[in-house]
Amino acid sequence: MGDKERGYAHRIDVRAGAEEVWRALTDTELLGRWCSPGAEIRARPGGLFRASVDRLTELEAHIDVFEPGRRLRLIYLKSVALPPADTVMVDDFMLEPVPGGTIVRLLGSGVPATPAWDTQYLRLRTGWQQAMTRLKVVVEAEA
């Protein structure tokens, strides 16, 4: 029997087109401005995402879904910096063009619901919430 899982959901409404938001998600320089200093991405199907969203723990992820202007899904790789887990952690960014801008949703899943993961879960959830706010600011300033 595997661990129970938990996740998080964040949404921002950005006053810019989906292309501008996509660029901020997939351009290493912009990613470093809103996600975390030193963040890297090899923006392509099967590529790599590396960042320290909580500013403490560097995470690496495989880019599982890469649909320009629409969707970017990250599957996190196991890390010695994290507690053991029998789950697959995923972050799924979805962009929805709307009149006057873009709705950006981030759905995170697969975080173990165990005491060993309580602190890391809080850091991930809060870190992404803060990063999404910075994403909005960076993209709107560039638009």
PDB file of C-alpha atoms in Angstrom:
ATOM      1  CA  MET A   1       0.000   0.000   0.000  1.00  0.00           C
ATOM      2  CA  GLY A   2       1.479   3.345  -1.082  1.00  0.00           C
ATOM      3  CA  ASP A   3       1.483   6.598   0.786  1.00  0.00           C
ATOM      4  CA  LYS A   4      -1.544   8.828   0.612  1.00  0.00           C
ATOM      5  CA  GLU A   5      -0.883  11.892  -1.486  1.00  0.00           C
ATOM      6  CA  ARG A   6      -1.668  15.579  -1.308  1.00  0.00           C
ATOM      7  CA  GLY A   7      -1.350  18.447  -3.712  1.00  0.00           C
ATOM      8  CA  TYR A   8      -1.954  22.126  -4.280  1.00  0.00           C
ATOM      9  CA  ALA A   9      -3.610  24.387  -6.824  1.00  0.00           C
ATOM     10  CA  HIS A  10      -2.703  27.955  -7.692  1.00  0.00           C
ATOM     11  CA  ARG A  11      -4.210  30.377 -10.180  1.00  0.00           C
ATOM     12  CA  ILE A  12      -3.164  33.781 -11.424  1.00  0.00           C
ATOM     13  CA  ASP A  13      -4.773  36.058 -13.986  1.00  0.00           C
ATOM     14  CA  VAL A  14      -2.079  37.715 -16.074  1.00  0.00           C
ATOM     15  CA  ARG A  15      -2.687  40.807 -18.210  1.00  0.00           C
ATOM     16  CA  ALA A  16      -0.588  39.479 -21.092  1.00  0.00           C
ATOM     17  CA  GLY A  17      -0.929  36.944 -23.860  1.00  0.00           C
ATOM     18  CA  ALA A  18      -0.266  33.239 -23.467  1.00  0.00           C
ATOM     19  CA  GLU A  19       2.856  33.608 -25.639  1.00  0.00           C
ATOM     20  CA  GLU A  20       4.408  36.022 -23.119  1.00  0.00           C
ATOM     21  CA  VAL A  21       3.525  33.747 -20.207  1.00  0.00           C
ATOM     22  CA  TRP A  22       4.916  30.738 -22.071  1.00  0.00           C
ATOM     23  CA  ARG A  23       8.167  32.593 -22.685  1.00  0.00           C
ATOM     24  CA  ALA A  24       8.487  33.298 -18.944  1.00  0.00           C
ATOM     25  CA  LEU A  25       7.964  29.597 -18.207  1.00  0.00           C
ATOM     26  CA  THR A  26      10.470  28.374 -20.792  1.00  0.00           C
ATOM     27  CA  ASP A  27      13.213  31.026 -21.043  1.00  0.00           C
ATOM     28  CA  THR A  28      16.013  30.433 -18.524  1.00  0.00           C
ATOM     29  CA  GLU A  29      16.691  34.133 -17.935  1.00  0.00           C
ATOM     30  CA  LEU A  30      13.034  34.939 -17.218  1.00  0.00           C
ATOM     31  CA  LEU A  31      12.593  31.749 -15.196  1.00  0.00           C
ATOM     32  CA  GLY A  32      15.409  32.890 -12.922  1.00  0.00           C
ATOM     33  CA  ARG A  33      13.644  36.201 -12.335  1.00  0.00           C
ATOM     34  CA  TRP A  34      10.339  34.790 -11.109  1.00  0.00           C
ATOM     35  CA  CYS A  35      10.917  31.167 -10.058  1.00  0.00           C
ATOM     36  CA  SER A  36      14.282  31.107  -8.316  1.00  0.00           C
ATOM     37  CA  PRO A  37      17.763  32.483  -8.913  1.00  0.00           C
ATOM     38  CA  GLY A  38      19.792  29.988 -10.908  1.00  0.00           C
ATOM     39  CA  ALA A  39      16.721  28.171 -12.246  1.00  0.00           C
ATOM     40  CA  GLU A  40      17.342  26.353 -15.514  1.00  0.00           C
ATOM     41  CA  ILE A  41      15.201  24.786 -18.184  1.00  0.00           C
ATOM     42  CA  ARG A  42      15.861  22.813 -21.337  1.00  0.00           C
ATOM     43  CA  ALA A  43      12.525  23.744 -22.844  1.00  0.00           C
ATOM     44  CA  ARG A  44      11.541  20.846 -25.057  1.00  0.00           C
ATOM     45  CA  PRO A  45       9.712  17.544 -24.799  1.00  0.00           C
ATOM     46  CA  GLY A  46      11.849  15.301 -22.602  1.00  0.00           C
ATOM     47  CA  GLY A  47      13.819  18.326 -21.385  1.00  0.00           C
ATOM     48  CA  LEU A  48      14.910  19.211 -17.872  1.00  0.00           C
ATOM     49  CA  PHE A  49      13.692  21.752 -15.310  1.00  0.00           C
ATOM     50  CA  ARG A  50      15.894  22.615 -12.320  1.00  0.00           C
ATOM     51  CA  ALA A  51      14.993  25.140  -9.620  1.00  0.00           C
ATOM     52  CA  SER A  52      14.802  25.809  -5.904  1.00  0.00           C
ATOM     53  CA  VAL A  53      11.215  27.008  -5.644  1.00  0.00           C
ATOM     54  CA  ASP A  54      11.331  27.116  -1.842  1.00  0.00           C
ATOM     55  CA  ARG A  55      14.806  28.754  -2.035  1.00  0.00           C
ATOM     56  CA  LEU A  56      16.211  25.841   0.021  1.00  0.00           C
ATOM     57  CA  THR A  57      15.834  22.562  -1.874  1.00  0.00           C
ATOM     58  CA  GLU A  58      16.945  22.221  -5.480  1.00  0.00           C
ATOM     59  CA  LEU A  59      14.578  20.017  -7.459  1.00  0.00           C
ATOM     60  CA  GLU A  60      14.994  18.511 -10.907  1.00  0.00           C
ATOM     61  CA  ALA A  61      12.139  17.467 -13.135  1.00  0.00           C
ATOM     62  CA  HIS A  62      11.644  15.768 -16.473  1.00  0.00           C
ATOM     63  CA  ILE A  63       9.450  17.736 -18.910  1.00  0.00           C
ATOM     64  CA  ASP A  64       6.722  15.215 -19.642  1.00  0.00           C
ATOM     65  CA  VAL A  65       4.247  17.430 -21.523  1.00  0.00           C
ATOM     66  CA  PHE A  66       5.409  20.371 -23.637  1.00  0.00           C
ATOM     67  CA  GLU A  67       2.609  22.116 -25.547  1.00  0.00           C
ATOM     68  CA  PRO A  68       3.821  25.642 -26.426  1.00  0.00           C
ATOM     69  CA  GLY A  69       1.434  28.331 -25.241  1.00  0.00           C
ATOM     70  CA  ARG A  70      -0.789  25.779 -23.483  1.00  0.00           C
ATOM     71  CA  ARG A  71       0.754  23.305 -21.083  1.00  0.00           C
ATOM     72  CA  LEU A  72       3.994  22.353 -19.336  1.00  0.00           C
ATOM     73  CA  ARG A  73       4.055  19.299 -17.067  1.00  0.00           C
ATOM     74  CA  LEU A  74       6.995  18.470 -14.823  1.00  0.00           C
ATOM     75  CA  ILE A  75       7.648  15.067 -13.270  1.00  0.00           C
ATOM     76  CA  TYR A  76      10.094  15.422 -10.407  1.00  0.00           C
ATOM     77  CA  LEU A  77      13.099  13.141 -10.162  1.00  0.00           C
ATOM     78  CA  LYS A  78      14.046  11.472  -6.880  1.00  0.00           C
ATOM     79  CA  SER A  79      16.389  13.580  -4.773  1.00  0.00           C
ATOM     80  CA  VAL A  80      18.581  12.808  -1.768  1.00  0.00           C
ATOM     81  CA  ALA A  81      17.609  16.267  -0.463  1.00  0.00           C
ATOM     82  CA  LEU A  82      14.022  15.067   0.041  1.00  0.00           C
ATOM     83  CA  PRO A  83      12.499  12.511   2.400  1.00  0.00           C
ATOM     84  CA  PRO A  84      11.876   9.065   0.882  1.00  0.00           C
ATOM     85  CA  ALA A  85       8.688   8.743  -1.178  1.00  0.00           C
ATOM     86  CA  ASP A  86       6.783   6.060  -3.048  1.00  0.00           C
ATOM     87  CA  THR A  87       4.857   8.650  -5.043  1.00  0.00           C
ATOM     88  CA  VAL A  88       5.455  10.555  -8.257  1.00  0.00           C
ATOM     89  CA  MET A  89       5.444  14.316  -7.743  1.00  0.00           C
ATOM     90  CA  VAL A  90       4.055  16.361 -10.624  1.00  0.00           C
ATOM     91  CA  ASP A  91       3.568  20.067 -11.347  1.00  0.00           C
ATOM     92  CA  ASP A  92       1.266  20.876 -14.254  1.00  0.00           C
ATOM     93  CA  PHE A  93       1.136  24.433 -15.654  1.00  0.00           C
ATOM     94  CA  MET A  94      -1.902  25.156 -17.835  1.00  0.00           C
ATOM     95  CA  LEU A  95      -2.432  28.383 -19.765  1.00  0.00           C
ATOM     96  CA  GLU A  96      -5.864  29.557 -20.866  1.00  0.00           C
ATOM     97  CA  PRO A  97      -6.077  32.605 -23.130  1.00  0.00           C
ATOM     98  CA  VAL A  98      -8.991  34.865 -22.174  1.00  0.00           C
ATOM     99  CA  PRO A  99     -10.002  38.364 -23.278  1.00  0.00           C
ATOM    100  CA  GLY A 100      -7.440  40.754 -21.817  1.00  0.00           C
ATOM    101  CA  GLY A 101      -4.907  38.151 -20.755  1.00  0.00           C
ATOM    102  CA  THR A 102      -4.190  34.609 -19.688  1.00  0.00           C
ATOM    103  CA  ILE A 103      -5.315  32.432 -16.803  1.00  0.00           C
ATOM    104  CA  VAL A 104      -2.368  30.434 -15.463  1.00  0.00           C
ATOM    105  CA  ARG A 105      -3.126  27.391 -13.353  1.00  0.00           C
ATOM    106  CA  LEU A 106      -0.600  25.254 -11.518  1.00  0.00           C
ATOM    107  CA  LEU A 107      -1.715  21.902 -10.171  1.00  0.00           C
ATOM    108  CA  GLY A 108       0.767  20.067  -7.983  1.00  0.00           C
ATOM    109  CA  SER A 109       0.217  16.450  -6.982  1.00  0.00           C
ATOM    110  CA  GLY A 110       1.918  13.399  -5.576  1.00  0.00           C
ATOM    111  CA  VAL A 111       3.384  14.941  -2.423  1.00  0.00           C
ATOM    112  CA  PRO A 112       3.318  12.225   0.247  1.00  0.00           C
ATOM    113  CA  ALA A 113       0.858  12.866   3.079  1.00  0.00           C
ATOM    114  CA  THR A 114       3.249  11.712   5.779  1.00  0.00           C
ATOM    115  CA  PRO A 115       4.738  13.600   8.726  1.00  0.00           C
ATOM    116  CA  ALA A 116       8.210  13.383   7.146  1.00  0.00           C
ATOM    117  CA  TRP A 117       6.890  15.457   4.233  1.00  0.00           C
ATOM    118  CA  ASP A 118       4.889  18.080   6.175  1.00  0.00           C
ATOM    119  CA  THR A 119       7.609  20.747   6.090  1.00  0.00           C
ATOM    120  CA  GLN A 120       8.558  20.095   2.462  1.00  0.00           C
ATOM    121  CA  TYR A 121       4.888  20.156   1.418  1.00  0.00           C
ATOM    122  CA  LEU A 122       4.399  23.536   3.076  1.00  0.00           C
ATOM    123  CA  ARG A 123       7.568  24.852   1.421  1.00  0.00           C
ATOM    124  CA  LEU A 124       6.490  23.626  -2.018  1.00  0.00           C
ATOM    125  CA  ARG A 125       2.940  24.925  -1.736  1.00  0.00           C
ATOM    126  CA  THR A 126       3.999  28.304  -0.359  1.00  0.00           C
ATOM    127  CA  GLY A 127       7.027  28.576  -2.647  1.00  0.00           C
ATOM    128  CA  TRP A 128       4.918  28.032  -5.755  1.00  0.00           C
ATOM    129  CA  GLN A 129       2.273  30.474  -4.514  1.00  0.00           C
ATOM    130  CA  GLN A 130       4.920  33.172  -4.126  1.00  0.00           C
ATOM    131  CA  ALA A 131       6.561  32.249  -7.435  1.00  0.00           C
ATOM    132  CA  MET A 132       3.235  32.506  -9.266  1.00  0.00           C
ATOM    133  CA  THR A 133       2.773  36.025  -7.890  1.00  0.00           C
ATOM    134  CA  ARG A 134       6.258  36.934  -9.137  1.00  0.00           C
ATOM    135  CA  LEU A 135       5.440  35.349 -12.524  1.00  0.00           C
ATOM    136  CA  LYS A 136       2.466  37.693 -12.869  1.00  0.00           C
ATOM    137  CA  VAL A 137       4.584  40.734 -11.986  1.00  0.00           C
ATOM    138  CA  VAL A 138       7.442  39.789 -14.343  1.00  0.00           C
ATOM    139  CA  VAL A 139       5.201  38.988 -17.316  1.00  0.00           C
ATOM    140  CA  GLU A 140       3.040  42.090 -16.915  1.00  0.00           C
ATOM    141  CA  ALA A 141       6.152  44.283 -16.646  1.00  0.00           C
ATOM    142  CA  GLU A 142       7.497  42.762 -19.890  1.00  0.00           C
ATOM    143  CA  ALA A 143       4.175  43.115 -21.766  1.00  0.00           C
TER     144      ALA A 143
END
